[in-house]
Coordinates of C-alpha atoms in Angstrom, one line a residue:
M1 CA 109.0 120.8 151.7
K2 CA 111.8 119.0 153.8
Y3 CA 113.2 115.4 153.4
G4 CA 110.9 115.3 150.3
F5 CA 107.5 115.8 152.3
I6 CA 105.1 118.4 151.8
K7 CA 102.2 119.0 154.2
V8 CA 98.7 119.1 152.8
A9 CA 95.0 119.4 154.1
A10 CA 91.5 118.7 153.0
A11 CA 89.3 121.4 154.5
V12 CA 85.3 120.9 155.4
P13 CA 84.2 124.0 156.9
A14 CA 80.8 125.0 158.6
V15 CA 78.5 126.9 156.1
K16 CA 75.2 128.6 156.0
V17 CA 73.9 128.6 152.0
A18 CA 74.1 132.0 151.0
D19 CA 75.7 133.4 154.1
V20 CA 79.1 134.7 152.9
A21 CA 80.2 136.4 155.9
F22 CA 79.5 133.4 157.6
N23 CA 81.6 130.9 155.6
I24 CA 84.3 133.3 155.2
L25 CA 84.6 133.6 159.1
E26 CA 84.4 129.6 159.4
M27 CA 87.0 129.2 156.5
E28 CA 89.4 131.6 158.3
K29 CA 89.5 129.4 161.3
L30 CA 90.8 126.5 159.2
I31 CA 93.1 128.7 157.3
A32 CA 94.7 129.5 160.7
M33 CA 94.8 126.0 161.8
A34 CA 96.3 124.8 159.0
D35 CA 99.2 127.7 159.2
D36 CA 100.1 127.1 162.5
E37 CA 100.1 123.2 161.7
H38 CA 102.7 124.3 159.0
V39 CA 100.5 123.2 156.0
E40 CA 101.7 124.4 152.9
V41 CA 98.5 123.7 150.6
V42 CA 94.5 123.4 151.9
C43 CA 91.8 122.6 149.8
F44 CA 88.3 123.8 150.6
P45 CA 85.2 122.6 148.9
E46 CA 83.5 123.5 145.7
L47 CA 81.5 127.0 145.9
C48 CA 82.8 127.0 149.7
I49 CA 82.2 130.6 149.8
T50 CA 78.6 131.2 148.6
G51 CA 77.5 127.3 149.5
Y52 CA 77.3 124.9 146.7
T53 CA 73.3 124.5 147.1
C54 CA 72.5 128.3 146.5
Q55 CA 70.7 127.2 142.9
D56 CA 69.0 130.1 141.2
L57 CA 70.6 132.2 144.0
F58 CA 73.5 132.0 141.5
K59 CA 71.5 134.3 139.1
E60 CA 71.6 136.7 142.2
Q61 CA 73.8 139.8 141.5
L62 CA 74.1 140.7 145.5
L63 CA 75.3 137.0 146.0
L64 CA 78.1 137.2 143.5
S65 CA 79.0 140.9 144.7
K66 CA 79.4 139.3 148.1
A67 CA 81.6 136.2 147.0
E68 CA 84.2 138.5 145.3
E69 CA 84.0 140.4 148.6
G70 CA 84.4 137.3 150.6
L71 CA 87.4 136.5 148.4
L72 CA 88.7 139.9 149.5
M73 CA 88.5 139.2 153.2
L74 CA 90.3 136.0 152.7
L75 CA 92.9 137.8 150.6
D76 CA 93.4 140.5 153.8
F77 CA 93.3 137.8 156.2
T78 CA 96.1 135.2 154.3
R79 CA 98.2 138.5 153.4
K80 CA 100.8 137.2 156.2
L81 CA 100.3 133.7 156.4
D82 CA 102.4 131.2 154.3
V83 CA 99.8 128.6 153.7
I84 CA 98.5 128.4 150.0
C85 CA 94.5 128.2 150.1
V86 CA 92.5 126.6 147.2
V87 CA 88.9 128.0 147.6
G88 CA 86.1 127.6 145.4
L89 CA 83.4 130.6 144.1
P90 CA 81.4 131.7 141.5
V91 CA 83.0 134.4 139.3
L92 CA 81.2 136.3 136.4
A93 CA 83.6 136.9 133.3
E94 CA 82.2 138.2 130.0
G95 CA 78.9 137.3 130.0
L96 CA 80.0 134.1 131.6
L97 CA 79.2 132.4 135.3
L98 CA 82.0 129.9 135.8
N99 CA 82.4 127.8 139.1
C100 CA 85.6 128.4 139.8
A101 CA 88.4 127.9 142.2
A102 CA 90.7 130.6 143.7
V103 CA 94.3 129.7 144.3
I104 CA 95.4 132.2 146.9
Q105 CA 98.3 133.1 149.0
H106 CA 99.9 136.0 151.2
G107 CA 97.2 138.2 150.0
N108 CA 97.4 137.4 146.1
I109 CA 95.3 135.6 143.7
L110 CA 98.0 133.1 142.2
G111 CA 95.6 132.0 139.9
I112 CA 91.9 130.9 139.1
V113 CA 91.0 127.7 137.7
P114 CA 87.5 127.4 136.2
K115 CA 85.3 124.2 136.1
T116 CA 85.6 122.1 133.1
Y117 CA 82.7 119.4 133.3
L118 CA 79.3 120.4 134.4
P119 CA 76.8 117.4 135.8
N120 CA 73.0 118.2 134.1
Y121 CA 71.6 115.0 135.6
N122 CA 69.7 114.0 138.4
E123 CA 69.4 116.6 141.3
F124 CA 72.5 118.2 139.7
Y125 CA 71.9 120.7 136.9
E126 CA 74.8 123.2 137.1
K127 CA 74.3 124.0 133.5
R128 CA 71.6 126.1 134.4
W129 CA 73.7 128.2 136.4
F130 CA 77.0 127.8 135.0
A131 CA 79.1 127.8 131.7
S132 CA 82.0 125.4 131.4
A133 CA 85.6 126.4 131.0
Q134 CA 85.3 125.0 127.5
D135 CA 83.2 128.2 126.8
L136 CA 85.7 130.5 127.9
N137 CA 87.7 132.8 125.7
P138 CA 90.9 133.9 127.6
T139 CA 89.8 137.2 129.2
D140 CA 91.2 139.3 131.6
I141 CA 89.2 140.7 134.7
Y142 CA 89.5 142.2 137.7
L143 CA 88.6 140.2 140.5
A144 CA 88.3 141.2 144.2
G145 CA 90.9 144.0 143.0
T146 CA 93.2 142.0 141.4
P147 CA 93.9 141.6 137.8
V148 CA 93.3 138.2 136.6
T149 CA 93.5 136.2 133.4
L150 CA 90.7 133.8 132.9
S151 CA 91.2 130.7 130.5
S152 CA 90.8 127.1 129.8
E153 CA 94.5 126.7 130.0
P154 CA 95.8 123.7 132.2
K155 CA 97.6 125.7 135.2
L156 CA 100.2 124.3 137.5
F157 CA 101.1 126.1 140.6
Q158 CA 104.8 125.9 142.1
T159 CA 105.7 126.2 145.5
T160 CA 109.0 127.5 146.3
D161 CA 110.4 124.2 147.0
G162 CA 109.8 123.5 143.6
V163 CA 106.6 121.0 144.3
K164 CA 104.0 121.4 141.8
F165 CA 100.2 121.1 142.4
G166 CA 97.2 121.5 140.0
V167 CA 93.3 121.9 140.7
E168 CA 90.0 120.2 139.5
I169 CA 86.8 120.7 140.5
C170 CA 84.2 117.7 141.3
E171 CA 82.6 116.3 138.4
D172 CA 86.0 116.6 136.6
V173 CA 87.6 113.6 137.9
W174 CA 84.5 111.6 137.1
A175 CA 85.0 112.2 133.3
P176 CA 86.5 110.0 130.9
I177 CA 89.3 112.1 130.6
P178 CA 89.7 114.1 133.6
P179 CA 91.8 117.2 133.5
S180 CA 94.4 115.9 136.5
N181 CA 95.4 113.4 133.8
N182 CA 96.8 116.4 131.9
L183 CA 98.2 118.1 135.2
T184 CA 99.9 115.3 136.4
M185 CA 101.5 114.6 132.5
A186 CA 102.6 118.2 132.6
G187 CA 104.4 117.9 136.1
A188 CA 101.5 118.4 139.1
D189 CA 102.9 116.2 141.8
I190 CA 99.6 116.7 143.7
I191 CA 95.8 117.5 142.4
L192 CA 93.5 119.2 144.6
N193 CA 89.9 118.9 144.0
C194 CA 87.5 121.0 145.3
S195 CA 84.3 118.8 145.5
A196 CA 80.4 118.8 146.7
S197 CA 79.2 115.3 146.5
D198 CA 75.9 114.2 147.6
E199 CA 75.6 110.7 149.9
L200 CA 73.5 107.8 148.0
I201 CA 73.9 104.4 148.9
G202 CA 77.2 102.9 147.8
K203 CA 78.2 106.3 146.3
H204 CA 81.1 106.8 148.8
R205 CA 82.5 103.2 148.3
Y206 CA 83.0 104.1 144.3
L207 CA 84.3 107.9 145.0
R208 CA 86.8 106.5 147.1
S209 CA 88.0 103.9 144.6
L210 CA 87.9 106.6 142.2
V211 CA 90.1 108.9 143.8
A212 CA 92.4 106.2 144.9
Q213 CA 92.6 105.1 141.1
Q214 CA 93.2 108.4 139.5
S215 CA 96.3 109.0 142.3
A216 CA 97.5 105.7 141.2
R217 CA 97.0 105.8 137.6
T218 CA 98.8 109.3 137.4
M219 CA 101.1 108.3 140.3
S220 CA 100.3 111.7 142.4
G221 CA 99.4 112.9 145.5
Y222 CA 95.6 113.4 145.8
V223 CA 93.8 115.9 148.3
Y224 CA 89.9 116.0 147.7
A225 CA 87.6 118.5 150.1
S226 CA 83.8 117.9 149.7
C227 CA 81.2 119.8 151.3
G228 CA 79.6 118.7 154.4
F229 CA 76.4 119.1 157.2
G230 CA 75.6 122.7 156.5
E231 CA 75.0 122.1 152.6
S232 CA 72.6 119.4 153.1
T233 CA 69.0 120.7 151.8
Q234 CA 65.8 119.9 150.3
D235 CA 66.1 116.9 148.8
V236 CA 70.4 116.2 149.1
V237 CA 72.4 115.1 152.2
Y238 CA 76.2 116.0 151.9
G239 CA 79.0 114.3 154.3
G240 CA 81.6 115.8 154.1
N241 CA 84.3 114.0 152.2
A242 CA 87.5 114.5 153.0
M243 CA 90.2 112.3 151.7
I244 CA 94.2 112.3 150.9
F245 CA 95.8 110.0 148.9
E246 CA 99.4 108.9 147.6
N247 CA 99.7 106.8 144.7
G248 CA 96.7 105.4 145.1
K249 CA 97.4 104.8 149.0
L250 CA 94.9 106.6 151.7
L251 CA 96.8 108.7 153.9
A252 CA 94.1 110.4 155.7
E253 CA 90.2 110.6 155.7
G254 CA 87.7 112.6 157.7
D255 CA 84.8 111.4 159.8
R256 CA 81.6 111.8 157.0
F257 CA 78.4 112.9 158.3
S258 CA 80.1 115.0 161.1
F259 CA 78.2 117.9 162.1
Q260 CA 81.6 119.6 163.0
P261 CA 84.4 121.8 160.8
Q262 CA 87.1 119.4 160.1
L263 CA 90.9 119.8 158.7
Q264 CA 92.5 116.5 157.8
T265 CA 96.3 117.2 157.1
A266 CA 99.0 114.3 155.9
Q267 CA 102.6 114.7 154.5
I268 CA 102.7 113.2 150.9
D269 CA 105.8 112.4 150.0
V270 CA 106.7 113.8 146.6
E271 CA 110.3 112.3 146.3
R272 CA 108.7 108.9 146.5
L273 CA 106.1 110.1 143.5
R274 CA 109.0 111.2 141.3
T275 CA 110.9 108.0 142.0
E276 CA 107.6 105.8 140.6
R277 CA 107.4 108.3 137.8
H278 CA 111.1 108.4 136.2
T279 CA 111.4 104.7 136.4
N280 CA 108.2 104.3 135.1
S281 CA 108.6 104.4 131.1
T282 CA 104.8 104.5 130.4
F283 CA 104.4 107.3 132.5
I284 CA 107.1 109.0 130.6
N285 CA 105.8 108.1 127.4
A286 CA 102.7 109.7 128.1
Q287 CA 103.8 112.9 129.0
R288 CA 105.1 113.7 125.5
E289 CA 102.1 116.0 124.7
A290 CA 100.9 117.2 127.8
H291 CA 101.5 121.2 129.0
A292 CA 100.4 123.8 131.4
L293 CA 101.2 127.2 132.4
V294 CA 103.2 127.4 135.3
I295 CA 102.2 130.1 138.1
H296 CA 104.9 130.2 140.9
A297 CA 103.7 131.0 144.8
K298 CA 105.9 133.8 146.7
P299 CA 108.2 132.8 148.8
T300 CA 107.5 131.7 152.5
E301 CA 108.2 133.7 155.0
A302 CA 109.3 131.6 158.1
E303 CA 111.5 128.6 158.8
H304 CA 110.0 126.0 160.5
S305 CA 111.4 122.6 162.1
F306 CA 110.4 120.0 160.3
Q307 CA 108.8 116.9 162.2
L308 CA 107.8 113.3 160.3
E309 CA 103.7 112.9 161.2
R310 CA 103.1 110.4 158.8
P311 CA 103.1 106.5 160.2
I312 CA 106.1 104.9 158.6
E313 CA 105.5 100.6 158.3
A314 CA 108.5 99.3 160.5
H315 CA 108.5 96.1 158.1
P316 CA 107.7 96.9 154.7
F317 CA 107.9 93.9 152.9
I318 CA 105.1 92.2 155.4
P319 CA 101.7 92.4 154.3
A320 CA 98.8 93.4 156.6
D321 CA 97.1 90.4 158.0
S322 CA 93.7 90.8 156.2
E323 CA 96.2 90.1 153.3
M324 CA 98.6 87.7 154.6
A325 CA 96.9 84.5 153.4
E326 CA 95.8 86.3 149.9
T327 CA 99.7 87.4 149.6
C328 CA 101.8 84.4 150.8
E329 CA 99.8 82.0 148.4
E330 CA 100.5 84.4 145.7
I331 CA 104.2 84.7 146.4
L332 CA 104.5 80.6 146.8
N333 CA 102.5 80.2 143.6
I334 CA 104.9 83.1 141.7
Q335 CA 107.7 80.7 143.3
T336 CA 106.2 77.2 142.3
A337 CA 105.5 78.6 138.8
G338 CA 109.2 79.6 137.9
L339 CA 110.6 76.7 139.4
A340 CA 108.1 74.3 137.3
K341 CA 109.0 76.0 133.8
R342 CA 112.6 75.5 134.7
L343 CA 112.0 71.9 135.3
Y344 CA 109.7 71.5 132.2
H345 CA 112.0 73.0 129.9
T346 CA 115.0 71.0 131.1
N347 CA 113.0 68.1 130.9
C348 CA 114.0 67.6 134.9
E349 CA 112.0 65.6 137.1
H350 CA 114.7 65.5 140.0
V351 CA 116.4 68.5 142.3
V352 CA 118.8 68.6 144.7
I353 CA 118.6 71.0 147.5
G354 CA 120.7 71.6 150.7
I355 CA 118.6 71.1 154.0
S356 CA 120.1 72.6 157.2
G357 CA 117.1 73.2 159.6
G358 CA 117.1 77.0 158.8
L359 CA 114.4 79.3 157.4
D360 CA 115.8 79.8 154.1
S361 CA 116.7 76.3 152.7
T362 CA 112.9 75.3 154.5
L363 CA 111.3 77.5 151.9
A364 CA 113.2 76.8 149.5
L365 CA 112.4 72.5 150.2
L366 CA 108.4 73.9 150.3
V367 CA 108.3 75.2 147.0
C368 CA 109.8 72.1 145.6
V369 CA 107.4 70.1 147.4
R370 CA 104.5 72.6 146.0
T371 CA 106.1 72.5 142.4
F372 CA 106.5 68.5 142.4
D373 CA 102.9 67.9 143.5
K374 CA 101.6 70.7 141.0
L375 CA 103.1 68.6 138.0
G376 CA 102.4 65.5 139.5
Y377 CA 106.3 64.3 140.1
D378 CA 107.1 61.9 142.4
R379 CA 108.4 63.8 145.6
K380 CA 111.0 61.2 145.7
G381 CA 112.3 63.3 143.0
I382 CA 113.6 65.7 145.3
V383 CA 116.6 64.9 146.7
G384 CA 117.3 66.8 150.6
V385 CA 121.0 66.8 151.7
T386 CA 122.2 67.5 154.8
M387 CA 125.4 67.9 155.1
P388 CA 126.5 68.7 158.9
G389 CA 130.1 70.3 159.8
F390 CA 131.8 71.9 162.5
G391 CA 129.1 74.2 163.3
T392 CA 125.8 72.3 163.3
T393 CA 123.8 72.0 166.4
D394 CA 121.6 68.9 167.4
R395 CA 118.4 71.7 166.7
T396 CA 118.7 72.4 163.2
H397 CA 120.1 69.1 162.3
T398 CA 117.0 67.1 163.8
N399 CA 114.6 69.9 162.0
A400 CA 116.5 69.3 158.7
T401 CA 116.0 65.3 159.0
S402 CA 112.3 65.6 160.4
L403 CA 111.1 68.0 157.5
M404 CA 112.4 65.7 155.1
Q405 CA 111.1 62.4 156.7
L406 CA 107.7 64.1 157.1
L407 CA 107.4 65.7 153.6
G408 CA 108.2 62.1 152.1
I409 CA 111.5 63.2 149.8
S410 CA 114.5 61.0 148.9
Q411 CA 116.6 62.1 151.9
M412 CA 121.0 61.9 152.0
E413 CA 123.4 63.0 155.0
I414 CA 126.9 63.5 153.6
S415 CA 129.1 65.2 156.5
I416 CA 131.7 67.6 155.5
S417 CA 134.0 67.8 158.5
K418 CA 136.2 65.1 156.9
A419 CA 136.8 66.4 153.6
V420 CA 137.0 69.9 155.0
T421 CA 139.7 69.2 157.2
Q422 CA 141.7 67.7 154.3
H423 CA 141.4 70.6 152.3
F424 CA 142.8 72.8 155.2
Q425 CA 145.6 70.5 155.4
D426 CA 145.8 70.8 151.1
I427 CA 145.7 74.7 151.4
G428 CA 147.7 74.7 154.5
H429 CA 145.0 76.5 157.2
D430 CA 145.2 76.2 160.9
A431 CA 141.7 74.5 161.7
K432 CA 142.4 76.2 164.6
K433 CA 141.7 79.4 163.3
H434 CA 138.5 80.3 162.4
D435 CA 138.4 83.1 159.6
A436 CA 136.7 83.6 156.5
T437 CA 139.0 80.5 155.3
Y438 CA 137.4 78.3 157.8
E439 CA 133.6 79.3 157.1
N440 CA 133.9 79.7 153.6
S441 CA 135.8 76.1 153.0
Q442 CA 132.6 74.5 154.4
A443 CA 130.3 76.7 152.1
R444 CA 131.8 75.6 149.2
E445 CA 132.5 72.0 150.3
R446 CA 128.7 71.8 150.5
T447 CA 127.6 73.6 147.0
Q448 CA 130.2 71.2 145.7
I449 CA 128.2 68.2 146.8
L450 CA 125.4 69.3 145.6
M451 CA 126.3 70.4 142.0
D452 CA 128.1 67.1 141.8
L453 CA 125.3 65.2 142.9
A454 CA 123.3 66.7 140.1
N455 CA 125.1 65.8 137.7
K456 CA 125.0 62.4 138.8
L457 CA 121.2 62.4 139.6
N458 CA 120.6 64.5 136.2
A459 CA 119.1 66.9 138.8
L460 CA 119.0 70.5 139.2
V461 CA 120.4 72.2 142.2
V462 CA 117.8 74.5 143.7
G463 CA 119.1 77.7 145.6
T464 CA 117.9 78.7 149.2
G465 CA 119.3 82.3 149.3
D466 CA 117.1 85.4 150.0
L467 CA 116.8 88.8 149.1
S468 CA 118.6 90.4 152.3
E469 CA 121.3 88.0 152.0
L470 CA 121.8 89.3 148.8
A471 CA 121.5 92.7 149.5
L472 CA 124.2 92.4 152.4
G473 CA 126.2 90.0 150.3
W474 CA 126.2 87.3 153.4
A475 CA 126.7 84.2 150.9
T476 CA 130.1 82.4 150.4
Y477 CA 131.0 83.5 146.9
N478 CA 130.7 80.1 144.7
G479 CA 129.5 78.4 147.8
D480 CA 125.6 79.0 148.8
H481 CA 125.7 82.0 146.5
M482 CA 125.6 79.8 143.7
S483 CA 122.7 77.1 142.4
M484 CA 120.8 76.2 139.1
Y485 CA 117.9 78.1 140.2
G486 CA 117.3 80.3 143.0
V487 CA 113.5 80.4 144.2
N488 CA 114.3 82.4 147.3
G489 CA 116.2 85.2 145.6
G490 CA 113.1 87.5 145.2
V491 CA 112.2 87.0 148.9
P492 CA 113.2 89.0 152.0
K493 CA 114.5 87.5 155.1
T494 CA 111.4 89.2 157.1
L495 CA 108.9 87.8 155.0
I496 CA 110.4 83.9 154.8
Q497 CA 108.6 83.0 158.6
Y498 CA 105.5 84.2 157.6
L499 CA 105.5 82.0 154.3
I500 CA 106.5 79.3 156.2
N501 CA 103.8 79.9 158.9
Y502 CA 101.3 80.1 156.3
I503 CA 102.3 76.6 154.9
A504 CA 102.5 75.3 158.5
M505 CA 98.9 76.2 159.2
L506 CA 97.4 74.6 156.0
P507 CA 95.6 71.3 156.9
A508 CA 97.9 69.6 154.2
F509 CA 100.8 69.9 156.5
S510 CA 99.8 69.5 159.7
A511 CA 101.9 66.6 160.0
Q512 CA 104.8 69.0 159.3
R513 CA 103.3 71.9 161.8
D514 CA 105.4 71.5 165.0
T515 CA 108.9 71.1 162.9
L516 CA 108.0 74.1 160.5
I517 CA 107.0 76.6 164.0
D518 CA 110.4 75.2 165.7
V519 CA 112.2 76.3 162.2
I520 CA 110.6 79.5 162.6
H521 CA 111.8 80.3 165.9
T522 CA 115.3 79.1 165.4
P523 CA 118.2 81.6 165.6
I524 CA 119.5 82.6 161.8
S525 CA 122.8 81.3 161.5
P526 CA 125.1 80.2 158.8
E527 CA 126.6 77.4 161.6
L528 CA 130.0 77.7 160.3
T529 CA 131.8 77.9 163.9
P530 CA 131.6 75.3 166.8
A531 CA 128.4 75.6 168.9
D532 CA 128.6 76.7 172.4
A533 CA 129.2 74.2 175.2
E534 CA 125.7 73.7 176.1
G535 CA 125.2 72.6 172.0
N536 CA 123.6 76.1 171.2
I537 CA 124.0 77.9 168.3
Q538 CA 126.8 80.9 168.6
Q539 CA 127.3 81.8 165.4
K540 CA 124.4 84.3 165.2
T541 CA 123.8 86.5 161.7
E542 CA 122.0 89.1 163.2
D543 CA 124.7 89.6 165.6
L544 CA 127.0 90.0 163.3
V545 CA 125.5 92.0 160.2
G546 CA 122.8 93.6 162.3
P547 CA 118.7 92.7 162.5
Y548 CA 117.2 91.8 159.4
E549 CA 114.4 93.9 160.4
L550 CA 116.4 97.0 159.9
H551 CA 118.5 95.7 156.7
D552 CA 115.0 95.1 154.9
F553 CA 113.8 98.5 155.9
F554 CA 116.9 100.1 154.4
L555 CA 116.7 97.5 151.3
Y556 CA 113.0 98.2 150.6
Y557 CA 113.5 102.4 150.7
F558 CA 117.1 102.2 149.1
L559 CA 116.3 100.4 146.3
R560 CA 112.3 101.0 145.6
Y561 CA 112.4 104.8 146.0
G562 CA 116.3 105.6 146.0
F563 CA 116.1 107.6 148.9
R564 CA 119.2 108.9 150.5
P565 CA 120.5 107.6 154.0
A566 CA 119.6 110.9 155.7
K567 CA 116.0 110.3 154.6
I568 CA 115.8 106.4 155.1
F569 CA 117.6 107.3 159.0
L570 CA 114.7 109.7 159.1
L571 CA 112.1 107.0 158.3
A572 CA 113.4 104.3 160.3
Q573 CA 113.7 106.2 163.7
K574 CA 109.9 106.9 163.1
A575 CA 109.2 103.1 162.1
F576 CA 111.0 101.6 164.9
G577 CA 110.5 104.0 167.7
D578 CA 112.1 103.1 171.2
A579 CA 113.1 99.5 169.6
Y580 CA 116.4 101.0 168.2
D581 CA 118.0 104.3 169.6
R582 CA 119.4 106.8 167.1
G583 CA 122.7 105.0 167.7
T584 CA 121.9 101.8 166.4
I585 CA 120.1 102.6 163.4
K586 CA 123.2 105.0 162.3
K587 CA 125.8 102.0 163.0
W588 CA 123.8 99.5 160.7
L589 CA 122.4 101.8 158.0
T590 CA 126.2 102.4 157.4
T591 CA 126.8 98.8 157.6
F592 CA 123.8 98.3 154.7
C593 CA 125.5 100.9 152.6
R594 CA 129.2 99.8 152.9
R595 CA 127.9 96.0 152.3
F596 CA 125.7 96.9 149.8
F597 CA 128.2 98.6 147.4
S598 CA 131.2 96.3 148.1
Q599 CA 129.1 93.0 147.8
Q600 CA 127.9 93.9 144.4
F601 CA 129.9 91.6 142.4
K602 CA 128.1 88.5 144.0
R603 CA 124.8 89.8 142.5
S604 CA 126.2 90.6 138.9
C605 CA 126.4 86.7 138.6
L606 CA 123.6 85.8 140.2
P607 CA 121.6 82.4 138.9
D608 CA 118.0 82.7 137.7
G609 CA 115.1 83.0 140.1
P610 CA 111.5 84.4 140.1
K611 CA 110.8 87.8 141.0
V612 CA 108.1 88.1 143.3
G613 CA 107.7 91.7 144.8
S614 CA 108.6 95.4 143.4
V615 CA 111.8 94.7 144.8
S616 CA 114.4 92.6 143.1
L617 CA 118.5 92.5 143.0
S618 CA 118.6 90.6 140.0
P619 CA 121.5 91.9 137.3
R620 CA 119.4 91.0 134.4
G621 CA 116.5 92.9 135.0
D622 CA 115.7 95.1 138.0
W623 CA 119.3 96.5 139.6
R624 CA 122.2 97.0 137.4
M625 CA 124.9 98.1 138.9
P626 CA 128.7 98.2 138.4
S627 CA 130.5 96.0 140.8
D628 CA 133.4 98.6 141.6
A629 CA 131.1 101.7 142.1
S630 CA 132.5 104.0 145.1
S631 CA 130.1 103.9 148.4
A632 CA 131.9 107.2 149.6
L633 CA 128.9 109.4 149.1
W634 CA 126.4 107.1 150.8
L635 CA 128.8 106.6 153.6
M636 CA 129.7 110.5 154.3
E637 CA 126.2 111.1 154.6
C638 CA 126.0 108.3 157.2
D639 CA 129.0 109.9 159.1
E640 CA 127.1 113.1 159.0
L641 CA 124.0 111.7 160.4

């Protein structure tokens, strides 16, 4: 395991029912392929050594003897291989025939897991041939020349890197309380399911949902391998399901009804799963009664260079196209409900909001409009204030005034130039010096105007700053940093344009559509320094702090999973491909780490605002960090990238 990733595989070999020699040769091909691809654990289908559909042939001593010989052949074949294999076979012990999974590596049997829940309905009559693990008393046997203890005790297998996995067999996952519940509570990061599930109309959809939910509920990786074409006989057909999930998300899936053998591989992020678990108090509480015997795998013999193979989404906050409308509507409803509650609680029917013509203030204004409409308030109670200053451009000013007029809200324009110029004189600042004082004085003047207007109008100041700005501290302390309720505090910058575009496409906002689209395409800027000679925006935020799509990526993995810079750097290189070179990603990752730590003091006193996603920086809930914490460890790792 490197960077927290372990490579696993679900194998569906060619099978001839009751032809052990053929089956072993086919399994060996897939095992060799898995080892060549540096797979660490590979899962085969249920009873794959003999075939699942042997029926009453399972009563034949010859078949059982050949199954044991087949396992011995696999042990010999894997003697010099690092890959851990989980294979299915019948095992006879103390008068009981058990449907088992054998975990083997380096020519050794690490353990045997007997099936717990046996189906005895429709075309499945396993109780005719097999006993349940629940019927088994602990017993020592020799299997393929190896002493093995057979018991119903839950077993965990641990790789040399500390990854723990457990095994369940087919019907086990369909049970009301699957064995994987206890295995994951006892520490299994991954569950492997050796299965044989036939195909019926609608069954695959249900099965897929069942396995996904089990993976999500147990916050685990789940590898599912079911027998395929060769098992189809008499009245049943097997499709060869091969699926790999991570916390409910499908990572890889085979080609059902394929006539060819398959090996589906994926890299499961164990660090990500463990972060989910140790931050989830419900999972922690559920672990109290769980237990399992831990069996350690042998050390691997070869070191392999690590290559990240799984795709990484470059924009983790952006929903898929198929979910875009539903997600945008849900986010807007959360923002609307939060603001509505605050207005209702304070018995307030007026809000004051600064409108700049940029993304953030536009979204905040649209949320205010939706809220007032839903509460049945007059939109004139929304007081939009545009406050042109030294850097305001015609484009943003026109969009701001046009949008307010088209939405039918109250509109005010108060220039800050005169007041700020006077302020510069009062504090002895040279207006030609475009430094932090020059910029922040404008931001604080605007906030003062909004606050004082709110007092005058018995209104509430709605803040516009977003999640990405909070992460970077890209806000003036006690300037745009402050409000009476911040509706955008849980929304990252990369998502805002999609929310605005969603609203723009609604029939009810057709009149505002052109203005909203132009806002989306306007360069992001605080407009605190003068425009260029042509009147265009000169101060572009992303030129100063870096691309927001990179910072939102860094923020997601830093905050959501607690990943270290080296791993975030690895993921970012994969996600952004040729869009940014290695040096650029390193530069802005270093900037992110430095600013995130140094700007915590601004987040420690944020106004209230609705949480809309799994990542939040509210000091009252999701992120509690000392304002004076050192960034030295993170910056040191950035330097070493």
